């Protein structure tokens, strides 16, 4: 872990040792692109951000068409005749880009003191990067553009059609409700879900549901481990990966004495098209700010929005009892 962190810091430090924050011909600030550094950061807690597609954006808002209905069931037609025509309907949707960022300040004393053991500016740059991407991870689920205009909408606000409330009904991983949502997406839109998003608490409950069937595990070095890591769910349409994320928080207060969580059944991509993706007006980058006294200031920012092209192809099962 330490070696991996030091390697990352070294790469950031190499860039920062000879910065080109100012265009000498125009005397304007130059923004440093940090997208490449994000990919090599170790131990990120951003499984959804790492998984969901990213695309270059333009303008003030991302805009797209979504097919809301198509016909089925009347394809047969008489010999020599003309096939039936069903109306396919579309709706136009859009979402405004939102700016995410963190500001950092470093005193001249901190810079001088750190010169003998670490580049404090590089370290603070990494801290800011982690803070921004982890906030983005959280917003992919909890973002609420209506309640907080500086946020973009996450899945909890995008999904309005396929919502099932288990209402703390029974303890355990509700495969019956999960299969019902998979079937609803398949039967209504001819689309196969691609993943299941859960909290870490729900993932632990899923693992424990099968722990009794596994006595020991042996790794490559023949070390013994107890328990089981359930990474996929075998559904009616095949294996769906189970992706645990810190963005989904379990609820310990609504139902006294019990803990409940939500399960998202998502369609990230279908028919060669991304259904869920992050549109970037500009990616993660660093800009220097004016000095304040004996300190330098900089900010790490990005301008993005989470696009859900078809909320009808997503589902959420709420308030499933974990404990």
PDB file of C-alpha atoms in Angstrom:
ATOM      1  CA  UNK A   1       0.000   0.000   0.000  1.00  0.00           C
ATOM      2  CA  UNK A   2       2.779   2.450   0.999  1.00  0.00           C
ATOM      3  CA  UNK A   3       4.760   1.681  -2.146  1.00  0.00           C
ATOM      4  CA  UNK A   4       1.683   2.243  -4.306  1.00  0.00           C
ATOM      5  CA  UNK A   5       0.958   5.578  -2.616  1.00  0.00           C
ATOM      6  CA  UNK A   6       4.573   6.706  -2.984  1.00  0.00           C
ATOM      7  CA  UNK A   7       4.520   5.786  -6.669  1.00  0.00           C
ATOM      8  CA  UNK A   8       1.397   7.868  -7.198  1.00  0.00           C
ATOM      9  CA  UNK A   9       2.859  10.837  -5.341  1.00  0.00           C
ATOM     10  CA  UNK A  10       6.029  10.577  -7.412  1.00  0.00           C
ATOM     11  CA  UNK A  11       4.066  10.842 -10.641  1.00  0.00           C
ATOM     12  CA  UNK A  12       2.144  13.870  -9.397  1.00  0.00           C
ATOM     13  CA  UNK A  13       5.366  15.402  -7.997  1.00  0.00           C
ATOM     14  CA  UNK A  14       7.108  15.018 -11.342  1.00  0.00           C
ATOM     15  CA  UNK A  15       4.442  17.152 -12.960  1.00  0.00           C
ATOM     16  CA  UNK A  16       4.400  19.720 -10.193  1.00  0.00           C
ATOM     17  CA  UNK A  17       8.153  20.287  -9.985  1.00  0.00           C
ATOM     18  CA  UNK A  18       8.167  22.216 -13.258  1.00  0.00           C
ATOM     19  CA  UNK A  19       4.638  23.613 -13.462  1.00  0.00           C
ATOM     20  CA  UNK A  20       3.403  25.604 -16.432  1.00  0.00           C
ATOM     21  CA  UNK A  21       0.437  27.282 -14.815  1.00  0.00           C
ATOM     22  CA  UNK A  22       0.850  30.440 -16.890  1.00  0.00           C
ATOM     23  CA  UNK A  23       0.864  30.825 -20.648  1.00  0.00           C
ATOM     24  CA  UNK A  24       3.848  33.158 -21.114  1.00  0.00           C
ATOM     25  CA  UNK A  25       2.571  34.582 -24.387  1.00  0.00           C
ATOM     26  CA  UNK A  26      -0.853  35.581 -23.044  1.00  0.00           C
ATOM     27  CA  UNK A  27      -0.134  35.659 -19.284  1.00  0.00           C
ATOM     28  CA  UNK A  28      -3.251  33.596 -18.652  1.00  0.00           C
ATOM     29  CA  UNK A  29      -3.576  30.647 -16.299  1.00  0.00           C
ATOM     30  CA  UNK A  30      -3.165  27.178 -17.759  1.00  0.00           C
ATOM     31  CA  UNK A  31      -5.312  24.424 -16.289  1.00  0.00           C
ATOM     32  CA  UNK A  32      -3.454  21.187 -15.548  1.00  0.00           C
ATOM     33  CA  UNK A  33      -5.280  18.055 -16.677  1.00  0.00           C
ATOM     34  CA  UNK A  34      -5.451  15.463 -13.873  1.00  0.00           C
ATOM     35  CA  UNK A  35      -7.574  12.802 -15.585  1.00  0.00           C
ATOM     36  CA  UNK A  36      -4.552  10.574 -16.141  1.00  0.00           C
ATOM     37  CA  UNK A  37      -3.601  10.664 -12.473  1.00  0.00           C
ATOM     38  CA  UNK A  38      -7.069   9.529 -11.364  1.00  0.00           C
ATOM     39  CA  UNK A  39      -6.599   6.265 -13.214  1.00  0.00           C
ATOM     40  CA  UNK A  40      -3.501   5.364 -11.204  1.00  0.00           C
ATOM     41  CA  UNK A  41      -4.723   6.381  -7.760  1.00  0.00           C
ATOM     42  CA  UNK A  42      -4.612   3.316  -5.478  1.00  0.00           C
ATOM     43  CA  UNK A  43      -7.490   2.164  -3.287  1.00  0.00           C
ATOM     44  CA  UNK A  44     -10.194   4.445  -4.637  1.00  0.00           C
ATOM     45  CA  UNK A  45     -13.646   4.056  -3.132  1.00  0.00           C
ATOM     46  CA  UNK A  46     -15.352   4.947  -6.401  1.00  0.00           C
ATOM     47  CA  UNK A  47     -16.618   1.688  -7.970  1.00  0.00           C
ATOM     48  CA  UNK A  48     -19.520   3.347  -9.814  1.00  0.00           C
ATOM     49  CA  UNK A  49     -17.432   6.239 -11.150  1.00  0.00           C
ATOM     50  CA  UNK A  50     -14.844   3.738 -12.366  1.00  0.00           C
ATOM     51  CA  UNK A  51     -17.498   1.561 -13.996  1.00  0.00           C
ATOM     52  CA  UNK A  52     -19.842   4.042 -15.690  1.00  0.00           C
ATOM     53  CA  UNK A  53     -18.882   5.337 -19.150  1.00  0.00           C
ATOM     54  CA  UNK A  54     -17.612   8.912 -19.543  1.00  0.00           C
ATOM     55  CA  UNK A  55     -18.194  11.069 -22.630  1.00  0.00           C
ATOM     56  CA  UNK A  56     -17.130  14.526 -23.748  1.00  0.00           C
ATOM     57  CA  UNK A  57     -19.884  17.106 -23.456  1.00  0.00           C
ATOM     58  CA  UNK A  58     -20.647  20.511 -24.942  1.00  0.00           C
ATOM     59  CA  UNK A  59     -22.793  23.556 -24.217  1.00  0.00           C
ATOM     60  CA  UNK A  60     -24.495  24.276 -20.900  1.00  0.00           C
ATOM     61  CA  UNK A  61     -26.458  21.037 -20.646  1.00  0.00           C
ATOM     62  CA  UNK A  62     -26.387  17.449 -21.848  1.00  0.00           C
ATOM     63  CA  UNK A  63     -29.392  16.631 -24.047  1.00  0.00           C
ATOM     64  CA  UNK A  64     -30.699  13.342 -25.396  1.00  0.00           C
ATOM     65  CA  UNK A  65     -33.732  11.513 -26.793  1.00  0.00           C
ATOM     66  CA  UNK A  66     -35.276   8.540 -25.042  1.00  0.00           C
ATOM     67  CA  UNK A  67     -37.622   5.973 -26.568  1.00  0.00           C
ATOM     68  CA  UNK A  68     -40.597   5.753 -24.193  1.00  0.00           C
ATOM     69  CA  UNK A  69     -42.730   3.149 -26.001  1.00  0.00           C
ATOM     70  CA  UNK A  70     -42.590   0.692 -28.878  1.00  0.00           C
ATOM     71  CA  UNK A  71     -45.015  -1.850 -30.295  1.00  0.00           C
ATOM     72  CA  UNK A  72     -45.052  -5.627 -29.982  1.00  0.00           C
ATOM     73  CA  UNK A  73     -47.329  -8.582 -30.542  1.00  0.00           C
ATOM     74  CA  UNK A  74     -48.794  -7.899 -33.976  1.00  0.00           C
ATOM     75  CA  UNK A  75     -45.934  -8.725 -36.331  1.00  0.00           C
ATOM     76  CA  UNK A  76     -47.766 -11.485 -38.290  1.00  0.00           C
ATOM     77  CA  UNK A  77     -49.469 -10.243 -41.481  1.00  0.00           C
ATOM     78  CA  UNK A  78     -51.242 -11.785 -44.469  1.00  0.00           C
ATOM     79  CA  UNK A  79     -49.436 -12.928 -47.594  1.00  0.00           C
ATOM     80  CA  UNK A  80     -49.180 -10.104 -50.086  1.00  0.00           C
ATOM     81  CA  UNK A  81     -50.269  -7.600 -47.489  1.00  0.00           C
ATOM     82  CA  UNK A  82     -48.492  -4.825 -45.593  1.00  0.00           C
ATOM     83  CA  UNK A  83     -47.133  -5.288 -42.064  1.00  0.00           C
ATOM     84  CA  UNK A  84     -48.777  -3.436 -39.218  1.00  0.00           C
ATOM     85  CA  UNK A  85     -47.195  -0.195 -38.036  1.00  0.00           C
ATOM     86  CA  UNK A  86     -46.813   0.597 -34.365  1.00  0.00           C
ATOM     87  CA  UNK A  87     -46.018   4.071 -33.137  1.00  0.00           C
ATOM     88  CA  UNK A  88     -42.677   4.487 -31.433  1.00  0.00           C
ATOM     89  CA  UNK A  89     -42.659   7.449 -29.074  1.00  0.00           C
ATOM     90  CA  UNK A  90     -39.712   9.533 -27.914  1.00  0.00           C
ATOM     91  CA  UNK A  91     -39.158  12.210 -25.305  1.00  0.00           C
ATOM     92  CA  UNK A  92     -36.458  14.886 -25.145  1.00  0.00           C
ATOM     93  CA  UNK A  93     -34.547  15.138 -21.877  1.00  0.00           C
ATOM     94  CA  UNK A  94     -31.661  17.255 -20.658  1.00  0.00           C
ATOM     95  CA  UNK A  95     -29.531  17.910 -17.585  1.00  0.00           C
ATOM     96  CA  UNK A  96     -27.412  20.940 -16.741  1.00  0.00           C
ATOM     97  CA  UNK A  97     -23.673  20.486 -16.135  1.00  0.00           C
ATOM     98  CA  UNK A  98     -22.589  20.945 -12.526  1.00  0.00           C
ATOM     99  CA  UNK A  99     -19.200  22.007 -11.183  1.00  0.00           C
ATOM    100  CA  UNK A 100     -17.507  19.922  -8.511  1.00  0.00           C
ATOM    101  CA  UNK A 101     -14.275  20.934  -6.846  1.00  0.00           C
ATOM    102  CA  UNK A 102     -12.082  21.437  -3.798  1.00  0.00           C
ATOM    103  CA  UNK A 103      -9.784  24.331  -2.863  1.00  0.00           C
ATOM    104  CA  UNK A 104      -6.469  23.811  -1.066  1.00  0.00           C
ATOM    105  CA  UNK A 105      -4.080  26.244   0.596  1.00  0.00           C
ATOM    106  CA  UNK A 106      -0.436  25.554   1.443  1.00  0.00           C
ATOM    107  CA  UNK A 107       1.760  27.925   3.414  1.00  0.00           C
ATOM    108  CA  UNK A 108       5.292  28.694   2.332  1.00  0.00           C
ATOM    109  CA  UNK A 109       6.456  27.175   5.622  1.00  0.00           C
ATOM    110  CA  UNK A 110       4.703  23.883   4.842  1.00  0.00           C
ATOM    111  CA  UNK A 111       6.279  23.791   1.397  1.00  0.00           C
ATOM    112  CA  UNK A 112       9.761  24.480   2.780  1.00  0.00           C
ATOM    113  CA  UNK A 113       9.382  22.008   5.644  1.00  0.00           C
ATOM    114  CA  UNK A 114       8.207  19.255   3.324  1.00  0.00           C
ATOM    115  CA  UNK A 115      11.008  19.709   0.818  1.00  0.00           C
ATOM    116  CA  UNK A 116      13.186  17.189   2.638  1.00  0.00           C
ATOM    117  CA  UNK A 117      10.657  14.323   2.722  1.00  0.00           C
ATOM    118  CA  UNK A 118       7.631  14.901   0.505  1.00  0.00           C
ATOM    119  CA  UNK A 119       6.147  17.352  -1.953  1.00  0.00           C
ATOM    120  CA  UNK A 120       3.293  18.816   0.077  1.00  0.00           C
ATOM    121  CA  UNK A 121       1.681  20.391  -2.980  1.00  0.00           C
ATOM    122  CA  UNK A 122       1.584  17.017  -4.726  1.00  0.00           C
ATOM    123  CA  UNK A 123       0.146  15.432  -1.598  1.00  0.00           C
ATOM    124  CA  UNK A 124      -2.578  18.058  -1.249  1.00  0.00           C
ATOM    125  CA  UNK A 125      -3.351  17.710  -4.954  1.00  0.00           C
ATOM    126  CA  UNK A 126      -3.976  14.004  -4.454  1.00  0.00           C
ATOM    127  CA  UNK A 127      -6.149  14.713  -1.399  1.00  0.00           C
ATOM    128  CA  UNK A 128      -8.262  17.163  -3.420  1.00  0.00           C
ATOM    129  CA  UNK A 129      -8.579  14.666  -6.275  1.00  0.00           C
ATOM    130  CA  UNK A 130      -9.810  11.976  -3.900  1.00  0.00           C
ATOM    131  CA  UNK A 131     -12.306  14.336  -2.270  1.00  0.00           C
ATOM    132  CA  UNK A 132     -13.786  15.368  -5.614  1.00  0.00           C
ATOM    133  CA  UNK A 133     -14.128  11.893  -7.111  1.00  0.00           C
ATOM    134  CA  UNK A 134     -15.576  10.445  -3.902  1.00  0.00           C
ATOM    135  CA  UNK A 135     -18.150  13.244  -3.787  1.00  0.00           C
ATOM    136  CA  UNK A 136     -18.968  12.479  -7.421  1.00  0.00           C
ATOM    137  CA  UNK A 137     -19.420   8.798  -6.487  1.00  0.00           C
ATOM    138  CA  UNK A 138     -21.930   9.775  -3.818  1.00  0.00           C
ATOM    139  CA  UNK A 139     -23.867  12.065  -6.157  1.00  0.00           C
ATOM    140  CA  UNK A 140     -24.288   9.254  -8.702  1.00  0.00           C
ATOM    141  CA  UNK A 141     -26.780   7.797  -6.217  1.00  0.00           C
ATOM    142  CA  UNK A 142     -27.937  10.620  -3.938  1.00  0.00           C
ATOM    143  CA  UNK A 143     -27.619  13.712  -6.168  1.00  0.00           C
ATOM    144  CA  UNK A 144     -30.677  15.983  -6.048  1.00  0.00           C
ATOM    145  CA  UNK A 145     -30.686  18.900  -8.482  1.00  0.00           C
ATOM    146  CA  UNK A 146     -34.063  20.111  -7.200  1.00  0.00           C
ATOM    147  CA  UNK A 147     -33.200  20.108  -3.522  1.00  0.00           C
ATOM    148  CA  UNK A 148     -29.653  21.395  -4.109  1.00  0.00           C
ATOM    149  CA  UNK A 149     -29.184  23.293  -7.388  1.00  0.00           C
ATOM    150  CA  UNK A 150     -25.394  22.804  -7.343  1.00  0.00           C
ATOM    151  CA  UNK A 151     -25.850  19.014  -7.556  1.00  0.00           C
ATOM    152  CA  UNK A 152     -26.785  16.827 -10.507  1.00  0.00           C
ATOM    153  CA  UNK A 153     -29.486  14.173 -10.163  1.00  0.00           C
ATOM    154  CA  UNK A 154     -28.409  10.698  -9.088  1.00  0.00           C
ATOM    155  CA  UNK A 155     -30.211   7.384  -9.527  1.00  0.00           C
ATOM    156  CA  UNK A 156     -32.333   7.909  -6.407  1.00  0.00           C
ATOM    157  CA  UNK A 157     -33.920  10.905  -8.142  1.00  0.00           C
ATOM    158  CA  UNK A 158     -33.783   9.677 -11.734  1.00  0.00           C
ATOM    159  CA  UNK A 159     -35.803   6.537 -10.989  1.00  0.00           C
ATOM    160  CA  UNK A 160     -39.519   7.300 -10.783  1.00  0.00           C
ATOM    161  CA  UNK A 161     -41.165   4.325 -12.529  1.00  0.00           C
ATOM    162  CA  UNK A 162     -39.808   1.045 -11.158  1.00  0.00           C
ATOM    163  CA  UNK A 163     -39.835   1.522  -7.383  1.00  0.00           C
ATOM    164  CA  UNK A 164     -40.625  -1.319  -4.985  1.00  0.00           C
ATOM    165  CA  UNK A 165     -40.757  -0.665  -1.237  1.00  0.00           C
ATOM    166  CA  UNK A 166     -40.074  -3.826   0.778  1.00  0.00           C
ATOM    167  CA  UNK A 167     -40.955  -1.815   3.903  1.00  0.00           C
ATOM    168  CA  UNK A 168     -38.716  -3.865   6.213  1.00  0.00           C
ATOM    169  CA  UNK A 169     -40.902  -6.865   5.438  1.00  0.00           C
ATOM    170  CA  UNK A 170     -38.464  -9.773   5.861  1.00  0.00           C
ATOM    171  CA  UNK A 171     -34.833 -10.292   6.774  1.00  0.00           C
ATOM    172  CA  UNK A 172     -32.441 -11.289   4.015  1.00  0.00           C
ATOM    173  CA  UNK A 173     -31.545 -10.802   0.389  1.00  0.00           C
ATOM    174  CA  UNK A 174     -34.926 -10.564  -1.416  1.00  0.00           C
ATOM    175  CA  UNK A 175     -34.237 -12.551  -4.578  1.00  0.00           C
ATOM    176  CA  UNK A 176     -37.970 -12.688  -5.322  1.00  0.00           C
ATOM    177  CA  UNK A 177     -38.200  -8.901  -5.547  1.00  0.00           C
ATOM    178  CA  UNK A 178     -34.938  -8.765  -7.479  1.00  0.00           C
ATOM    179  CA  UNK A 179     -36.230 -11.229 -10.087  1.00  0.00           C
ATOM    180  CA  UNK A 180     -39.475  -9.258 -10.339  1.00  0.00           C
ATOM    181  CA  UNK A 181     -37.574  -6.073 -11.265  1.00  0.00           C
ATOM    182  CA  UNK A 182     -35.326  -7.903 -13.737  1.00  0.00           C
ATOM    183  CA  UNK A 183     -38.445  -9.380 -15.367  1.00  0.00           C
ATOM    184  CA  UNK A 184     -40.252  -6.033 -15.436  1.00  0.00           C
ATOM    185  CA  UNK A 185     -37.383  -4.322 -17.268  1.00  0.00           C
ATOM    186  CA  UNK A 186     -37.078  -7.240 -19.689  1.00  0.00           C
ATOM    187  CA  UNK A 187     -40.796  -7.619 -20.424  1.00  0.00           C
ATOM    188  CA  UNK A 188     -41.585  -3.893 -20.656  1.00  0.00           C
ATOM    189  CA  UNK A 189     -38.619  -2.737 -22.744  1.00  0.00           C
ATOM    190  CA  UNK A 190     -37.003  -5.854 -24.153  1.00  0.00           C
ATOM    191  CA  UNK A 191     -33.862  -4.870 -22.236  1.00  0.00           C
ATOM    192  CA  UNK A 192     -31.612  -6.886 -19.959  1.00  0.00           C
ATOM    193  CA  UNK A 193     -30.336  -5.300 -16.769  1.00  0.00           C
ATOM    194  CA  UNK A 194     -26.543  -5.276 -16.512  1.00  0.00           C
ATOM    195  CA  UNK A 195     -25.684  -4.839 -12.821  1.00  0.00           C
ATOM    196  CA  UNK A 196     -26.877  -4.656  -9.223  1.00  0.00           C
ATOM    197  CA  UNK A 197     -25.741  -1.768  -7.017  1.00  0.00           C
ATOM    198  CA  UNK A 198     -25.815  -2.213  -3.236  1.00  0.00           C
ATOM    199  CA  UNK A 199     -24.403  -0.805  -0.019  1.00  0.00           C
ATOM    200  CA  UNK A 200     -21.496  -2.510   1.731  1.00  0.00           C
ATOM    201  CA  UNK A 201     -23.954  -3.584   4.423  1.00  0.00           C
ATOM    202  CA  UNK A 202     -26.195  -5.270   1.858  1.00  0.00           C
ATOM    203  CA  UNK A 203     -23.167  -6.909   0.226  1.00  0.00           C
ATOM    204  CA  UNK A 204     -22.150  -8.292   3.624  1.00  0.00           C
ATOM    205  CA  UNK A 205     -25.681  -9.651   4.124  1.00  0.00           C
ATOM    206  CA  UNK A 206     -25.533 -11.340   0.718  1.00  0.00           C
ATOM    207  CA  UNK A 207     -22.184 -12.912   1.593  1.00  0.00           C
ATOM    208  CA  UNK A 208     -23.485 -14.107   4.958  1.00  0.00           C
ATOM    209  CA  UNK A 209     -26.541 -15.674   3.330  1.00  0.00           C
ATOM    210  CA  UNK A 210     -24.210 -18.231   1.741  1.00  0.00           C
ATOM    211  CA  UNK A 211     -21.526 -18.377   4.430  1.00  0.00           C
ATOM    212  CA  UNK A 212     -23.043 -21.509   5.962  1.00  0.00           C
ATOM    213  CA  UNK A 213     -22.522 -23.388   2.700  1.00  0.00           C
ATOM    214  CA  UNK A 214     -18.764 -22.740   2.668  1.00  0.00           C
ATOM    215  CA  UNK A 215     -16.485 -24.149   5.338  1.00  0.00           C
ATOM    216  CA  UNK A 216     -13.069 -22.837   4.270  1.00  0.00           C
ATOM    217  CA  UNK A 217     -11.448 -21.032   1.372  1.00  0.00           C
ATOM    218  CA  UNK A 218      -7.852 -21.536   0.299  1.00  0.00           C
ATOM    219  CA  UNK A 219      -6.089 -18.741  -1.541  1.00  0.00           C
ATOM    220  CA  UNK A 220      -3.118 -19.129  -3.899  1.00  0.00           C
ATOM    221  CA  UNK A 221      -0.731 -19.523  -0.947  1.00  0.00           C
ATOM    222  CA  UNK A 222      -2.989 -22.077   0.783  1.00  0.00           C
ATOM    223  CA  UNK A 223      -3.905 -19.625   3.516  1.00  0.00           C
ATOM    224  CA  UNK A 224      -7.297 -20.332   5.034  1.00  0.00           C
ATOM    225  CA  UNK A 225     -10.091 -17.737   4.959  1.00  0.00           C
ATOM    226  CA  UNK A 226     -13.616 -18.056   6.234  1.00  0.00           C
ATOM    227  CA  UNK A 227     -16.750 -16.826   4.513  1.00  0.00           C
ATOM    228  CA  UNK A 228     -17.534 -16.222   0.861  1.00  0.00           C
ATOM    229  CA  UNK A 229     -17.459 -13.234  -1.484  1.00  0.00           C
ATOM    230  CA  UNK A 230     -20.553 -13.228  -3.697  1.00  0.00           C
ATOM    231  CA  UNK A 231     -19.630 -11.152  -6.753  1.00  0.00           C
ATOM    232  CA  UNK A 232     -22.497 -12.136  -9.072  1.00  0.00           C
ATOM    233  CA  UNK A 233     -26.173 -12.943  -8.831  1.00  0.00           C
ATOM    234  CA  UNK A 234     -27.471 -15.675 -11.130  1.00  0.00           C
ATOM    235  CA  UNK A 235     -30.716 -14.150 -12.403  1.00  0.00           C
ATOM    236  CA  UNK A 236     -33.297 -15.303 -14.946  1.00  0.00           C
ATOM    237  CA  UNK A 237     -31.317 -13.452 -17.648  1.00  0.00           C
ATOM    238  CA  UNK A 238     -27.865 -14.616 -16.546  1.00  0.00           C
ATOM    239  CA  UNK A 239     -25.118 -13.442 -14.201  1.00  0.00           C
ATOM    240  CA  UNK A 240     -25.407  -9.877 -12.922  1.00  0.00           C
ATOM    241  CA  UNK A 241     -22.386  -8.343 -11.130  1.00  0.00           C
ATOM    242  CA  UNK A 242     -23.025  -7.105  -7.587  1.00  0.00           C
ATOM    243  CA  UNK A 243     -21.301  -3.730  -7.156  1.00  0.00           C
ATOM    244  CA  UNK A 244     -21.039  -2.458  -3.572  1.00  0.00           C
ATOM    245  CA  UNK A 245     -20.513   1.283  -3.157  1.00  0.00           C
ATOM    246  CA  UNK A 246     -20.194   3.712  -0.237  1.00  0.00           C
ATOM    247  CA  UNK A 247     -22.633   5.962  -2.095  1.00  0.00           C
ATOM    248  CA  UNK A 248     -25.536   3.807  -0.877  1.00  0.00           C
ATOM    249  CA  UNK A 249     -26.014   4.317   2.856  1.00  0.00           C
ATOM    250  CA  UNK A 250     -27.968   1.905   5.037  1.00  0.00           C
ATOM    251  CA  UNK A 251     -30.806   3.262   7.185  1.00  0.00           C
ATOM    252  CA  UNK A 252     -30.703   2.498  10.925  1.00  0.00           C
ATOM    253  CA  UNK A 253     -33.308   5.009  12.111  1.00  0.00           C
ATOM    254  CA  UNK A 254     -36.554   4.588  10.138  1.00  0.00           C
ATOM    255  CA  UNK A 255     -37.365   1.132  11.538  1.00  0.00           C
ATOM    256  CA  UNK A 256     -36.472   0.930  15.233  1.00  0.00           C
ATOM    257  CA  UNK A 257     -34.121  -1.945  15.966  1.00  0.00           C
ATOM    258  CA  UNK A 258     -33.595  -2.826  12.302  1.00  0.00           C
ATOM    259  CA  UNK A 259     -31.241  -1.812   9.513  1.00  0.00           C
ATOM    260  CA  UNK A 260     -32.556  -1.534   5.969  1.00  0.00           C
ATOM    261  CA  UNK A 261     -30.917  -0.805   2.639  1.00  0.00           C
ATOM    262  CA  UNK A 262     -31.725  -0.242  -1.028  1.00  0.00           C
ATOM    263  CA  UNK A 263     -30.877  -2.418  -4.020  1.00  0.00           C
ATOM    264  CA  UNK A 264     -30.577  -0.865  -7.490  1.00  0.00           C
ATOM    265  CA  UNK A 265     -31.126  -2.963 -10.607  1.00  0.00           C
ATOM    266  CA  UNK A 266     -29.543  -0.990 -13.432  1.00  0.00           C
ATOM    267  CA  UNK A 267     -29.191  -1.102 -17.185  1.00  0.00           C
ATOM    268  CA  UNK A 268     -25.907   0.602 -17.960  1.00  0.00           C
ATOM    269  CA  UNK A 269     -25.815  -0.281 -21.658  1.00  0.00           C
ATOM    270  CA  UNK A 270     -28.172  -1.865 -24.168  1.00  0.00           C
ATOM    271  CA  UNK A 271     -28.209  -2.445 -27.925  1.00  0.00           C
ATOM    272  CA  UNK A 272     -24.720  -0.971 -28.250  1.00  0.00           C
ATOM    273  CA  UNK A 273     -25.730   2.301 -26.579  1.00  0.00           C
ATOM    274  CA  UNK A 274     -24.785   3.665 -23.156  1.00  0.00           C
ATOM    275  CA  UNK A 275     -27.893   4.182 -21.050  1.00  0.00           C
ATOM    276  CA  UNK A 276     -26.002   5.500 -18.030  1.00  0.00           C
ATOM    277  CA  UNK A 277     -22.967   7.708 -18.572  1.00  0.00           C
ATOM    278  CA  UNK A 278     -21.164  10.738 -17.174  1.00  0.00           C
ATOM    279  CA  UNK A 279     -20.985  13.658 -19.579  1.00  0.00           C
ATOM    280  CA  UNK A 280     -17.936  15.908 -19.027  1.00  0.00           C
ATOM    281  CA  UNK A 281     -17.904  19.537 -20.066  1.00  0.00           C
ATOM    282  CA  UNK A 282     -14.370  19.511 -18.716  1.00  0.00           C
ATOM    283  CA  UNK A 283     -12.575  16.773 -16.828  1.00  0.00           C
ATOM    284  CA  UNK A 284     -10.689  16.800 -13.553  1.00  0.00           C
ATOM    285  CA  UNK A 285      -8.017  19.486 -13.516  1.00  0.00           C
ATOM    286  CA  UNK A 286      -5.989  21.818 -11.326  1.00  0.00           C
ATOM    287  CA  UNK A 287      -5.893  25.617 -11.497  1.00  0.00           C
ATOM    288  CA  UNK A 288      -3.738  27.973  -9.464  1.00  0.00           C
ATOM    289  CA  UNK A 289      -5.439  30.792  -7.572  1.00  0.00           C
ATOM    290  CA  UNK A 290      -4.037  34.099  -6.311  1.00  0.00           C
ATOM    291  CA  UNK A 291      -1.731  33.909  -3.309  1.00  0.00           C
ATOM    292  CA  UNK A 292      -3.056  34.986   0.070  1.00  0.00           C
ATOM    293  CA  UNK A 293      -0.224  36.183   2.253  1.00  0.00           C
ATOM    294  CA  UNK A 294       2.505  33.581   2.633  1.00  0.00           C
ATOM    295  CA  UNK A 295       0.450  30.772   1.087  1.00  0.00           C
ATOM    296  CA  UNK A 296      -0.318  29.416  -2.354  1.00  0.00           C
ATOM    297  CA  UNK A 297      -3.862  28.440  -3.291  1.00  0.00           C
ATOM    298  CA  UNK A 298      -5.185  26.111  -5.927  1.00  0.00           C
ATOM    299  CA  UNK A 299      -8.362  24.269  -6.800  1.00  0.00           C
ATOM    300  CA  UNK A 300      -9.119  20.884  -8.324  1.00  0.00           C
ATOM    301  CA  UNK A 301     -12.355  20.946 -10.298  1.00  0.00           C
ATOM    302  CA  UNK A 302     -14.452  19.241 -12.949  1.00  0.00           C
ATOM    303  CA  UNK A 303     -17.741  20.055 -14.682  1.00  0.00           C
ATOM    304  CA  UNK A 304     -19.951  17.010 -15.240  1.00  0.00           C
ATOM    305  CA  UNK A 305     -23.479  15.670 -15.213  1.00  0.00           C
ATOM    306  CA  UNK A 306     -24.840  12.162 -14.757  1.00  0.00           C
ATOM    307  CA  UNK A 307     -26.995  11.129 -17.703  1.00  0.00           C
ATOM    308  CA  UNK A 308     -29.735   8.533 -17.363  1.00  0.00           C
ATOM    309  CA  UNK A 309     -31.127   8.111 -20.867  1.00  0.00           C
ATOM    310  CA  UNK A 310     -33.888   5.763 -19.699  1.00  0.00           C
ATOM    311  CA  UNK A 311     -34.993   5.785 -16.093  1.00  0.00           C
ATOM    312  CA  UNK A 312     -37.623   3.255 -17.156  1.00  0.00           C
ATOM    313  CA  UNK A 313     -34.816   0.724 -17.620  1.00  0.00           C
ATOM    314  CA  UNK A 314     -33.660   1.156 -14.014  1.00  0.00           C
ATOM    315  CA  UNK A 315     -35.260  -0.074 -10.780  1.00  0.00           C
ATOM    316  CA  UNK A 316     -34.817   0.291  -7.040  1.00  0.00           C
ATOM    317  CA  UNK A 317     -35.951  -2.001  -4.231  1.00  0.00           C
ATOM    318  CA  UNK A 318     -36.154   0.090  -1.086  1.00  0.00           C
ATOM    319  CA  UNK A 319     -36.006  -0.729   2.616  1.00  0.00           C
ATOM    320  CA  UNK A 320     -34.791  -4.329   2.413  1.00  0.00           C
ATOM    321  CA  UNK A 321     -33.992  -5.516   5.938  1.00  0.00           C
ATOM    322  CA  UNK A 322     -30.314  -6.255   6.506  1.00  0.00           C
ATOM    323  CA  UNK A 323     -30.293  -6.676  10.288  1.00  0.00           C
TER     324      UNK A 323
END
